[in-house]
């Protein structure tokens, strides 16, 4: 199964709403969430590269790129959805050997690289967005099973996006007379069972109000009929 959500490493928010959340974007959709979580005047800490000048013992000055951890107060947010690029520009707010306090720097958020977001006020809207980003099951009111013969995706549909929670593939022999027909039915049953298991694992039925089953041809009808029979057992 393919589970997709932004990883929440830790969250520390006081009773007045001030605090931080440390997050790791796992897939491109997570940067879309980050774009809607980060606001101007928030502070973001992340590892980044900075070109610095170093003077050698002989007096020559060389420029090199140094990896360091910076915290900036965000002044500009640039998100390019098609390329999945997100850049945050602002002033450095922590002491650093290479970057002066108040110096401008641009941090690029990347997949699988942690960043810490500080907000002066995590209001109800941002807390809900954080919940949606890190656990889509908590806010998705519609789920979808999009399938064809031997292939299915179980998705959650939130206000902001569609998240694929599980991708399943199964081998179903073509339907013919005799023994091969029995093999087809066996393969189809095994595949349908795996789809039902994925639905149970990934859909919170206390939150979801509707499940859409879609496919070309009669696959959706056959699966729905099997699903109803299993539900009545």
Coordinates of N, CA and C in Angstrom, one line a residue:
X1 N 0.8 -1.2 0.0 CA 0.0 0.0 0.0 C 0.9 1.2 0.0
X2 N 0.4 2.3 -0.6 CA 1.1 3.6 -0.6 C 0.4 4.6 0.2
X3 N 1.0 4.9 1.4 CA 0.4 5.9 2.3 C 1.0 7.2 2.1
X4 N 0.2 8.3 1.9 CA 0.7 9.6 1.6 C 0.2 10.6 2.5
X5 N 1.0 11.2 3.3 CA 0.6 12.3 4.1 C 1.9 13.0 4.6
X6 N 1.8 14.3 4.9 CA 3.0 15.0 5.4 C 3.3 14.5 6.9
X7 N 4.6 14.3 7.1 CA 4.9 13.7 8.4 C 5.1 14.9 9.4
X8 N 4.4 14.7 10.6 CA 4.5 15.6 11.7 C 5.4 15.0 12.7
X9 N 6.6 15.6 12.8 CA 7.6 15.2 13.8 C 7.3 15.5 15.2
X10 N 6.9 16.8 15.4 CA 6.5 17.2 16.7 C 5.7 18.5 16.6
X11 N 4.8 18.8 17.5 CA 4.1 20.0 17.6 C 4.1 20.5 19.0
X12 N 4.3 21.8 19.2 CA 4.4 22.5 20.5 C 3.7 23.8 20.4
X13 N 2.5 23.9 20.8 CA 1.7 25.1 20.7 C 1.1 25.4 22.1
X14 N 1.3 26.6 22.6 CA 0.8 27.0 24.0 C -0.6 27.4 24.0
X15 N -1.2 27.6 25.2 CA -2.6 27.9 25.3 C -3.0 29.2 24.6
X16 N -2.1 30.1 24.3 CA -2.4 31.3 23.6 C -2.3 31.2 22.1
X17 N -1.9 30.0 21.6 CA -1.8 29.7 20.2 C -0.5 29.9 19.6
X18 N 0.5 30.3 20.3 CA 1.9 30.5 19.8 C 2.6 29.2 19.8
X19 N 3.4 28.9 18.8 CA 4.2 27.6 18.8 C 4.7 27.2 17.5
X20 N 5.2 26.0 17.5 CA 5.9 25.4 16.3 C 5.4 24.1 15.9
X21 N 5.6 23.7 14.7 CA 5.3 22.4 14.2 C 6.5 22.0 13.3
X22 N 7.1 20.8 13.5 CA 8.2 20.4 12.7 C 7.6 19.3 11.7
X23 N 7.8 19.6 10.4 CA 7.1 18.8 9.4 C 8.1 18.3 8.3
X24 N 7.8 17.2 7.7 CA 8.6 16.7 6.6 C 7.7 16.4 5.4
X25 N 7.8 17.2 4.3 CA 7.0 16.9 3.1 C 7.4 15.6 2.5
X26 N 6.4 14.7 2.3 CA 6.7 13.4 1.7 C 6.5 13.3 0.2
X27 N 5.4 14.0 -0.2 CA 5.1 14.0 -1.7 C 4.8 15.4 -2.1
X28 N 4.7 15.6 -3.4 CA 4.5 17.0 -4.0 C 3.3 17.7 -3.4
X29 N 2.2 17.0 -3.1 CA 1.0 17.6 -2.6 C 1.3 18.3 -1.2
X30 N 2.3 17.8 -0.5 CA 2.6 18.3 0.8 C 3.1 19.8 0.7
X31 N 3.8 20.1 -0.4 CA 4.2 21.5 -0.6 C 3.0 22.4 -0.8
X32 N 2.0 21.9 -1.4 CA 0.8 22.7 -1.6 C 0.2 23.0 -0.2
X33 N 0.2 22.0 0.7 CA -0.2 22.2 2.1 C 0.6 23.2 2.8
X34 N 2.0 23.1 2.6 CA 2.9 24.0 3.2 C 2.6 25.5 2.8
X35 N 2.3 25.6 1.5 CA 2.0 26.9 1.0 C 0.8 27.6 1.7
X36 N -0.2 26.7 2.0 CA -1.4 27.2 2.7 C -1.2 27.3 4.2
X37 N -0.1 26.8 4.8 CA 0.2 26.8 6.2 C 1.0 28.0 6.5
X38 N 2.0 28.4 5.7 CA 3.0 29.4 6.0 C 2.4 30.8 5.6
X39 N 2.6 31.7 6.5 CA 2.1 33.1 6.2 C 3.3 34.1 6.4
X40 N 3.2 35.3 5.8 CA 4.2 36.3 6.0 C 4.2 36.6 7.5
X41 N 5.4 36.8 8.0 CA 5.8 37.1 9.4 C 5.9 35.8 10.2
X42 N 5.5 34.6 9.7 CA 5.9 33.4 10.3 C 7.4 33.2 10.3
X43 N 7.9 32.3 11.1 CA 9.3 32.0 11.0 C 9.5 30.5 10.6
X44 N 10.5 30.3 9.7 CA 10.7 28.9 9.2 C 12.2 28.6 9.4
X45 N 12.4 27.5 10.0 CA 13.8 27.0 10.2 C 14.0 25.7 9.3
X46 N 15.1 25.7 8.6 CA 15.4 24.6 7.7 C 16.9 24.6 7.4
X47 N 17.4 23.4 6.9 CA 18.8 23.4 6.4 C 18.8 24.0 5.0
X48 N 19.8 24.7 4.7 CA 19.9 25.4 3.4 C 21.3 25.6 3.0
X49 N 21.5 26.0 1.8 CA 22.9 26.3 1.2 C 23.1 27.8 1.1
X50 N 24.2 28.3 1.5 CA 24.5 29.7 1.4 C 25.9 29.9 0.8
X51 N 26.0 30.8 -0.2 CA 27.4 31.1 -0.7 C 28.1 32.1 0.2
X52 N 29.2 31.7 0.8 CA 30.0 32.5 1.7 C 31.4 32.7 1.1
X53 N 32.0 33.8 1.6 CA 33.3 34.1 1.2 C 34.3 33.8 2.3
X54 N 35.4 33.1 2.0 CA 36.4 32.8 3.0 C 37.7 33.3 2.6
X55 N 38.4 33.9 3.5 CA 39.8 34.4 3.2 C 40.8 33.4 3.7
X56 N 41.7 33.0 2.8 CA 42.7 32.0 3.2 C 43.9 32.7 3.9
X57 N 44.8 31.9 4.4 CA 46.0 32.4 5.1 C 46.8 33.3 4.3
X58 N 46.8 33.1 2.9 CA 47.6 33.9 2.0 C 46.8 35.2 1.6
X59 N 45.6 35.4 2.1 CA 44.8 36.6 1.8 C 43.9 36.5 0.6
X60 N 43.9 35.4 -0.1 CA 43.0 35.2 -1.2 C 41.6 34.9 -0.7
X61 N 40.6 35.4 -1.4 CA 39.2 35.2 -1.0 C 38.5 34.3 -2.0
X62 N 38.0 33.2 -1.4 CA 37.3 32.2 -2.2 C 35.8 32.2 -1.8
X63 N 34.9 31.9 -2.8 CA 33.5 31.7 -2.4 C 33.2 30.3 -2.5
X64 N 32.4 29.8 -1.5 CA 32.0 28.4 -1.5 C 30.6 28.3 -0.9
X65 N 29.9 27.2 -1.2 CA 28.6 27.0 -0.7 C 28.6 26.2 0.5
X66 N 28.0 26.7 1.6 CA 28.1 26.0 2.9 C 26.7 25.6 3.3
X67 N 26.5 24.4 3.8 CA 25.2 23.9 4.3 C 25.1 24.3 5.8
X68 N 24.0 25.0 6.1 CA 23.8 25.4 7.4 C 22.3 25.5 7.7
X69 N 21.9 25.6 9.0 CA 20.5 25.7 9.4 C 20.2 27.2 9.7
X70 N 19.2 27.7 9.1 CA 18.8 29.1 9.3 C 17.4 29.2 9.7
X71 N 17.1 30.3 10.4 CA 15.7 30.6 10.7 C 15.4 32.0 10.1
X72 N 14.4 32.1 9.2 CA 14.1 33.4 8.7 C 12.7 33.8 9.1
X73 N 12.4 35.1 9.1 CA 11.1 35.6 9.2 C 10.6 35.9 7.8
X74 N 9.5 35.1 7.4 CA 9.1 35.1 6.1 C 8.5 36.4 5.6
X75 N 9.0 36.9 4.5 CA 8.5 38.1 3.8 C 7.9 37.8 2.5
X76 N 8.3 36.8 1.8 CA 7.8 36.5 0.5 C 7.7 34.9 0.3
X77 N 6.6 34.5 -0.2 CA 6.4 33.0 -0.5 C 6.2 32.8 -2.0
X78 N 7.0 32.0 -2.5 CA 6.9 31.7 -4.0 C 6.7 30.3 -4.2
X79 N 5.6 29.9 -4.7 CA 5.2 28.5 -4.9 C 4.8 28.2 -6.3
X80 N 5.6 27.4 -7.0 CA 5.3 27.0 -8.4 C 4.7 25.6 -8.4
X81 N 3.4 25.4 -8.5 CA 2.8 24.1 -8.3 C 3.3 23.1 -9.4
X82 N 3.3 23.5 -10.7 CA 3.7 22.5 -11.7 C 5.1 21.9 -11.5
X83 N 6.0 22.7 -11.0 CA 7.4 22.2 -10.8 C 7.6 21.7 -9.4
X84 N 6.6 22.0 -8.5 CA 6.8 21.6 -7.1 C 7.9 22.3 -6.4
X85 N 8.1 23.6 -6.8 CA 9.2 24.4 -6.1 C 8.6 25.4 -5.2
X86 N 9.1 25.5 -4.0 CA 8.6 26.4 -3.0 C 9.8 27.1 -2.4
X87 N 9.8 28.5 -2.5 CA 10.9 29.3 -1.9 C 10.3 30.3 -1.0
X88 N 11.0 30.4 0.2 CA 10.6 31.4 1.2 C 11.8 32.4 1.4
X89 N 11.5 33.7 1.3 CA 12.5 34.7 1.4 C 12.2 35.5 2.6
X90 N 13.2 35.8 3.4 CA 13.1 36.7 4.6 C 14.4 37.0 5.2
X91 N 14.3 37.7 6.4 CA 15.5 38.1 7.1 C 15.9 37.0 8.1
X92 N 17.2 36.8 8.2 CA 17.7 35.8 9.2 C 17.5 36.4 10.6
X93 N 17.0 35.5 11.5 CA 16.6 36.0 12.9 C 17.4 35.3 14.0
X94 N 18.4 34.5 13.6 CA 19.2 33.8 14.6 C 20.7 34.0 14.3
X95 N 21.5 34.0 15.4 CA 23.0 34.2 15.3 C 23.5 33.1 14.4
X96 N 24.5 33.4 13.6 CA 25.1 32.4 12.7 C 26.5 32.9 12.3
X97 N 27.4 31.9 12.2 CA 28.8 32.3 11.8 C 28.9 32.8 10.4
X98 N 27.9 32.5 9.5 CA 28.1 32.9 8.1 C 27.1 33.9 7.7
X99 N 26.0 34.0 8.4 CA 24.9 35.0 7.9 C 24.6 35.9 9.1
X100 N 24.7 37.2 8.8 CA 24.4 38.2 9.8 C 22.9 38.3 10.2
X101 N 22.6 38.7 11.4 CA 21.3 39.0 11.8 C 20.7 40.0 10.8
X102 N 19.5 39.8 10.3 CA 18.8 40.8 9.4 C 19.2 40.6 8.0
X103 N 20.2 39.7 7.6 CA 20.5 39.5 6.2 C 19.4 38.7 5.6
X104 N 19.2 39.0 4.3 CA 18.1 38.3 3.6 C 18.7 36.9 3.1
X105 N 17.8 36.0 3.1 CA 18.1 34.6 2.6 C 16.9 34.0 2.0
X106 N 17.0 33.1 1.1 CA 15.9 32.3 0.5 C 16.1 30.8 0.8
X107 N 15.1 30.3 1.5 CA 15.1 28.9 1.8 C 14.2 28.2 0.8
X108 N 14.7 27.1 0.3 CA 13.9 26.3 -0.6 C 13.4 25.0 0.1
X109 N 12.1 24.9 0.2 CA 11.5 23.7 0.9 C 11.6 22.5 -0.1
X110 N 12.0 21.3 0.3 CA 12.2 20.2 -0.5 C 11.6 19.0 0.1
X111 N 11.2 18.0 -0.7 CA 10.7 16.7 -0.3 C 11.7 16.0 0.6
X112 N 11.2 15.4 1.7 CA 12.0 14.5 2.6 C 13.0 15.3 3.4
X113 N 12.8 16.7 3.4 CA 13.7 17.5 4.3 C 12.9 18.3 5.3
X114 N 13.2 18.1 6.5 CA 12.4 18.7 7.6 C 12.5 20.2 7.6
X115 N 11.4 20.8 8.0 CA 11.4 22.3 8.3 C 10.5 22.5 9.6
X116 N 10.8 23.5 10.3 CA 10.1 23.9 11.5 C 9.4 25.2 11.2
X117 N 8.1 25.2 11.5 CA 7.2 26.4 11.2 C 6.8 27.0 12.6
X118 N 7.1 28.2 12.8 CA 6.7 28.9 14.0 C 5.6 30.0 13.7
X119 N 4.5 30.0 14.4 CA 3.5 31.0 14.2 C 3.2 31.7 15.5
X120 N 3.0 33.0 15.4 CA 2.6 33.7 16.6 C 1.2 33.3 17.1
X121 N 0.4 32.8 16.1 CA -1.0 32.5 16.4 C -1.4 31.3 15.5
X122 N -1.5 30.1 16.1 CA -2.1 29.0 15.3 C -3.6 29.1 15.6
X123 N -4.3 29.7 14.7 CA -5.8 29.8 15.0 C -6.5 28.6 14.5
X124 N -7.8 28.5 14.6 CA -8.6 27.3 14.3 C -8.4 26.9 12.8
X125 N -8.3 27.9 11.9 CA -8.1 27.6 10.5 C -6.8 26.9 10.2
X126 N -5.7 27.4 10.8 CA -4.4 26.8 10.6 C -4.3 25.5 11.3
X127 N -4.9 25.3 12.4 CA -4.8 24.0 13.1 C -5.6 22.9 12.3
X128 N -6.7 23.3 11.7 CA -7.4 22.4 10.8 C -6.6 22.1 9.6
X129 N -5.9 23.1 9.0 CA -5.1 22.8 7.8 C -4.0 21.9 8.2
X130 N -3.4 22.1 9.4 CA -2.3 21.2 9.8 C -2.8 19.7 10.0
X131 N -4.0 19.6 10.5 CA -4.6 18.3 10.7 C -4.9 17.6 9.4
X132 N -5.4 18.4 8.4 CA -5.7 17.9 7.1 C -4.4 17.5 6.4
X133 N -3.3 18.3 6.6 CA -2.0 18.0 5.9 C -1.4 16.7 6.4
X134 N -1.5 16.5 7.7 CA -0.8 15.4 8.3 C -1.6 14.1 8.5
X135 N -3.0 14.3 8.4 CA -3.9 13.1 8.5 C -5.1 13.4 7.7
X136 N -5.0 13.2 6.4 CA -6.2 13.4 5.5 C -7.5 12.7 5.9
X137 N -7.3 11.5 6.6 CA -8.5 10.8 7.0 C -9.3 11.5 8.0
X138 N -8.7 12.5 8.7 CA -9.5 13.2 9.8 C -10.4 14.2 9.2
X139 N -10.2 14.7 8.0 CA -11.1 15.7 7.4 C -11.8 15.4 6.1
X140 N -11.4 14.3 5.5 CA -12.0 13.9 4.2 C -13.4 13.4 4.4
X141 N -14.4 14.0 3.8 CA -15.8 13.6 3.9 C -16.2 12.7 2.7
X142 N -15.4 12.7 1.7 CA -15.7 11.8 0.5 C -14.4 11.0 0.1
X143 N -14.7 9.7 -0.1 CA -13.6 8.8 -0.6 C -14.0 8.3 -2.0
X144 N -13.0 7.9 -2.7 CA -13.2 7.3 -4.1 C -12.4 6.1 -4.3
X145 N -13.0 5.1 -4.9 CA -12.3 3.9 -5.4 C -12.3 4.0 -6.9
X146 N -11.2 4.2 -7.5 CA -11.1 4.4 -9.0 C -10.4 3.1 -9.5
X147 N -11.1 2.3 -10.3 CA -10.6 1.0 -10.6 C -10.8 0.6 -12.1
X148 N -10.0 -0.4 -12.5 CA -10.3 -1.1 -13.7 C -9.9 -2.6 -13.4
X149 N -9.9 -3.4 -14.4 CA -9.7 -4.8 -14.2 C -8.2 -5.0 -13.6
X150 N -8.1 -5.5 -12.4 CA -6.8 -5.7 -11.7 C -6.1 -4.5 -11.3
X151 N -6.7 -3.4 -11.2 CA -6.0 -2.1 -10.8 C -7.0 -1.2 -10.0
X152 N -6.6 -0.7 -8.9 CA -7.5 0.2 -8.1 C -6.7 1.2 -7.3
X153 N -7.2 2.4 -7.2 CA -6.7 3.4 -6.3 C -7.7 3.8 -5.3
X154 N -7.4 3.8 -4.0 CA -8.3 4.3 -3.0 C -7.8 5.7 -2.6
X155 N -8.8 6.7 -2.8 CA -8.4 8.1 -2.6 C -9.3 8.7 -1.6
X156 N -8.8 9.8 -0.9 CA -9.6 10.6 -0.1 C -9.7 12.0 -0.7
X157 N -10.9 12.6 -0.6 CA -11.1 13.9 -1.3 C -11.4 14.9 -0.1
X158 N -10.4 15.9 0.0 CA -10.6 16.9 1.1 C -11.0 18.2 0.4
X159 N -11.2 19.2 1.1 CA -11.6 20.5 0.6 C -10.5 21.0 -0.4
X160 N -9.3 20.7 -0.2 CA -8.2 21.3 -1.0 C -7.6 20.4 -2.0
X161 N -7.8 19.0 -1.9 CA -7.0 18.2 -2.8 C -7.6 16.7 -2.7
X162 N -7.1 15.9 -3.7 CA -7.4 14.5 -3.6 C -6.1 13.8 -3.3
X163 N -6.1 12.9 -2.3 CA -4.9 12.2 -1.9 C -5.1 10.7 -2.1
X164 N -4.1 10.1 -2.8 CA -4.2 8.7 -3.1 C -3.6 8.0 -1.9
X165 N -4.4 7.2 -1.2 CA -4.0 6.5 0.0 C -3.5 5.1 -0.2
X166 N -4.0 4.4 -1.3 CA -3.5 3.1 -1.6 C -3.6 2.8 -3.1
X167 N -2.6 2.1 -3.6 CA -2.6 1.7 -5.0 C -2.4 0.2 -5.0
X168 N -3.4 -0.4 -5.7 CA -3.4 -1.9 -5.7 C -3.4 -2.5 -7.1
X169 N -2.6 -3.5 -7.3 CA -2.6 -4.3 -8.6 C -2.8 -5.7 -8.3
X170 N -3.6 -6.4 -9.1 CA -3.8 -7.8 -9.0 C -3.8 -8.5 -10.3
X171 N -3.5 -9.8 -10.4 CA -3.5 -10.6 -11.6 C -4.8 -11.3 -11.7
X172 N -5.6 -11.0 -12.7 CA -6.9 -11.7 -12.8 C -6.9 -12.4 -14.2
X173 N -6.8 -13.8 -14.2 CA -6.8 -14.5 -15.5 C -8.0 -14.1 -16.3
X174 N -7.9 -14.1 -17.6 CA -9.0 -13.8 -18.5 C -10.1 -14.9 -18.4
X175 N -11.3 -14.5 -18.5 CA -12.5 -15.4 -18.3 C -12.7 -16.3 -19.5
X176 N -12.6 -17.6 -19.3 CA -12.9 -18.6 -20.3 C -13.7 -19.7 -19.7
X177 N -14.1 -20.7 -20.5 CA -14.8 -21.9 -20.0 C -14.0 -22.8 -19.1
X178 N -14.6 -23.5 -18.2 CA -14.0 -24.6 -17.5 C -13.1 -24.1 -16.4
X179 N -11.9 -24.7 -16.3 CA -10.9 -24.5 -15.2 C -10.5 -23.0 -15.2
X180 N -10.3 -22.4 -16.4 CA -9.8 -21.1 -16.5 C -10.8 -20.1 -15.9
X181 N -12.1 -20.4 -16.1 CA -13.2 -19.6 -15.5 C -13.1 -19.5 -14.0
X182 N -12.8 -20.7 -13.4 CA -12.6 -20.8 -12.0 C -11.4 -20.0 -11.5
X183 N -10.4 -20.0 -12.3 CA -9.2 -19.2 -12.0 C -9.5 -17.7 -12.0
X184 N -10.3 -17.3 -13.0 CA -10.7 -15.9 -13.1 C -11.5 -15.5 -11.9
X185 N -12.4 -16.3 -11.5 CA -13.2 -15.9 -10.3 C -12.4 -15.9 -9.0
X186 N -11.4 -16.8 -8.9 CA -10.5 -16.8 -7.7 C -9.7 -15.6 -7.7
X187 N -9.1 -15.2 -8.9 CA -8.2 -14.0 -8.9 C -9.0 -12.7 -8.7
X188 N -10.3 -12.7 -9.2 CA -11.1 -11.5 -9.0 C -11.5 -11.4 -7.6
X189 N -11.8 -12.5 -6.9 CA -12.2 -12.4 -5.5 C -11.1 -12.0 -4.6
X190 N -9.9 -12.5 -4.9 CA -8.7 -12.1 -4.1 C -8.4 -10.6 -4.3
X191 N -8.6 -10.1 -5.5 CA -8.3 -8.7 -5.8 C -9.4 -7.8 -5.1
X192 N -10.6 -8.2 -5.2 CA -11.7 -7.4 -4.5 C -11.5 -7.4 -3.0
X193 N -11.1 -8.5 -2.5 CA -10.8 -8.6 -1.0 C -9.7 -7.6 -0.6
X194 N -8.7 -7.5 -1.5 CA -7.6 -6.6 -1.2 C -8.0 -5.1 -1.2
X195 N -9.0 -4.8 -2.2 CA -9.5 -3.5 -2.3 C -10.3 -3.2 -1.0
X196 N -11.1 -4.1 -0.6 CA -12.0 -3.9 0.6 C -11.1 -3.7 1.8
X197 N -10.0 -4.4 2.0 CA -9.0 -4.3 3.1 C -8.4 -2.9 3.0
X198 N -8.0 -2.4 1.8 CA -7.5 -1.1 1.7 C -8.5 0.0 2.1
X199 N -9.7 -0.2 1.8 CA -10.8 0.7 2.1 C -10.9 0.8 3.7
X200 N -10.9 -0.4 4.3 CA -11.0 -0.4 5.8 C -9.8 0.2 6.5
X201 N -8.6 0.1 5.9 CA -7.4 0.7 6.5 C -7.3 2.2 6.3
X202 N -7.9 2.7 5.2 CA -7.6 4.1 4.8 C -8.8 5.0 4.9
X203 N -9.9 4.5 5.1 CA -11.1 5.4 5.1 C -11.7 5.3 6.6
X204 N -11.8 6.5 7.1 CA -12.5 6.6 8.5 C -14.0 6.8 8.2
X205 N -14.7 5.7 8.4 CA -16.1 5.8 8.1 C -17.0 6.6 9.1
X206 N -16.3 7.0 10.2 CA -17.0 7.9 11.1 C -17.0 9.4 10.6
X207 N -16.1 9.6 9.6 CA -16.0 11.0 9.0 C -16.5 11.0 7.6
X208 N -16.1 10.0 6.8 CA -16.5 10.0 5.4 C -18.0 9.8 5.3
X209 N -18.6 10.6 4.4 CA -20.1 10.6 4.2 C -20.5 9.8 3.0
X210 N -19.6 9.7 2.0 CA -19.9 9.0 0.8 C -18.6 8.4 0.2
X211 N -18.8 7.2 -0.5 CA -17.7 6.6 -1.2 C -18.1 6.5 -2.7
X212 N -17.3 7.0 -3.6 CA -17.6 7.0 -5.0 C -16.8 5.8 -5.6
X213 N -17.5 4.9 -6.3 CA -16.8 3.8 -7.0 C -16.9 4.0 -8.5
X214 N -15.8 4.2 -9.1 CA -15.8 4.5 -10.6 C -14.9 3.6 -11.3
X215 N -15.3 3.3 -12.6 CA -14.4 2.5 -13.5 C -15.0 2.6 -14.9
X216 N -14.2 2.2 -15.9 CA -14.8 1.9 -17.2 C -15.6 0.6 -17.2
X217 N -16.5 0.5 -18.0 CA -17.3 -0.8 -18.1 C -18.0 -1.2 -16.9
X218 N -18.0 -2.5 -16.6 CA -18.9 -3.0 -15.5 C -18.0 -3.4 -14.3
X219 N -16.8 -3.0 -14.3 CA -15.9 -3.4 -13.1 C -16.5 -2.8 -11.8
X220 N -16.9 -1.6 -11.9 CA -17.5 -1.0 -10.6 C -18.7 -1.7 -10.2
X221 N -19.6 -2.1 -11.1 CA -20.8 -2.8 -10.8 C -20.5 -4.2 -10.2
X222 N -19.6 -4.9 -10.7 CA -19.2 -6.2 -10.2 C -18.6 -6.1 -8.8
X223 N -17.8 -5.1 -8.6 CA -17.2 -4.8 -7.3 C -18.2 -4.4 -6.3
X224 N -19.1 -3.5 -6.7 CA -20.1 -3.1 -5.8 C -21.0 -4.2 -5.3
X225 N -21.4 -5.1 -6.3 CA -22.2 -6.3 -5.9 C -21.5 -7.2 -4.9
X226 N -20.1 -7.4 -5.2 CA -19.3 -8.2 -4.3 C -19.2 -7.6 -2.9
X227 N -19.1 -6.2 -2.9 CA -18.9 -5.5 -1.6 C -20.2 -5.6 -0.8
X228 N -21.4 -5.5 -1.5 CA -22.6 -5.6 -0.7 C -22.8 -7.0 -0.2
X229 N -22.4 -8.0 -0.9 CA -22.6 -9.4 -0.4 C -21.7 -9.6 0.8
X230 N -20.4 -9.1 0.7 CA -19.5 -9.2 1.9 C -20.0 -8.5 3.1
X231 N -20.7 -7.3 2.9 CA -21.2 -6.5 4.0 C -22.3 -7.2 4.7
X232 N -23.0 -8.0 4.0 CA -24.2 -8.7 4.6 C -23.8 -10.0 5.3
X233 N -22.5 -10.4 5.2 CA -22.1 -11.6 5.9 C -22.0 -11.4 7.4

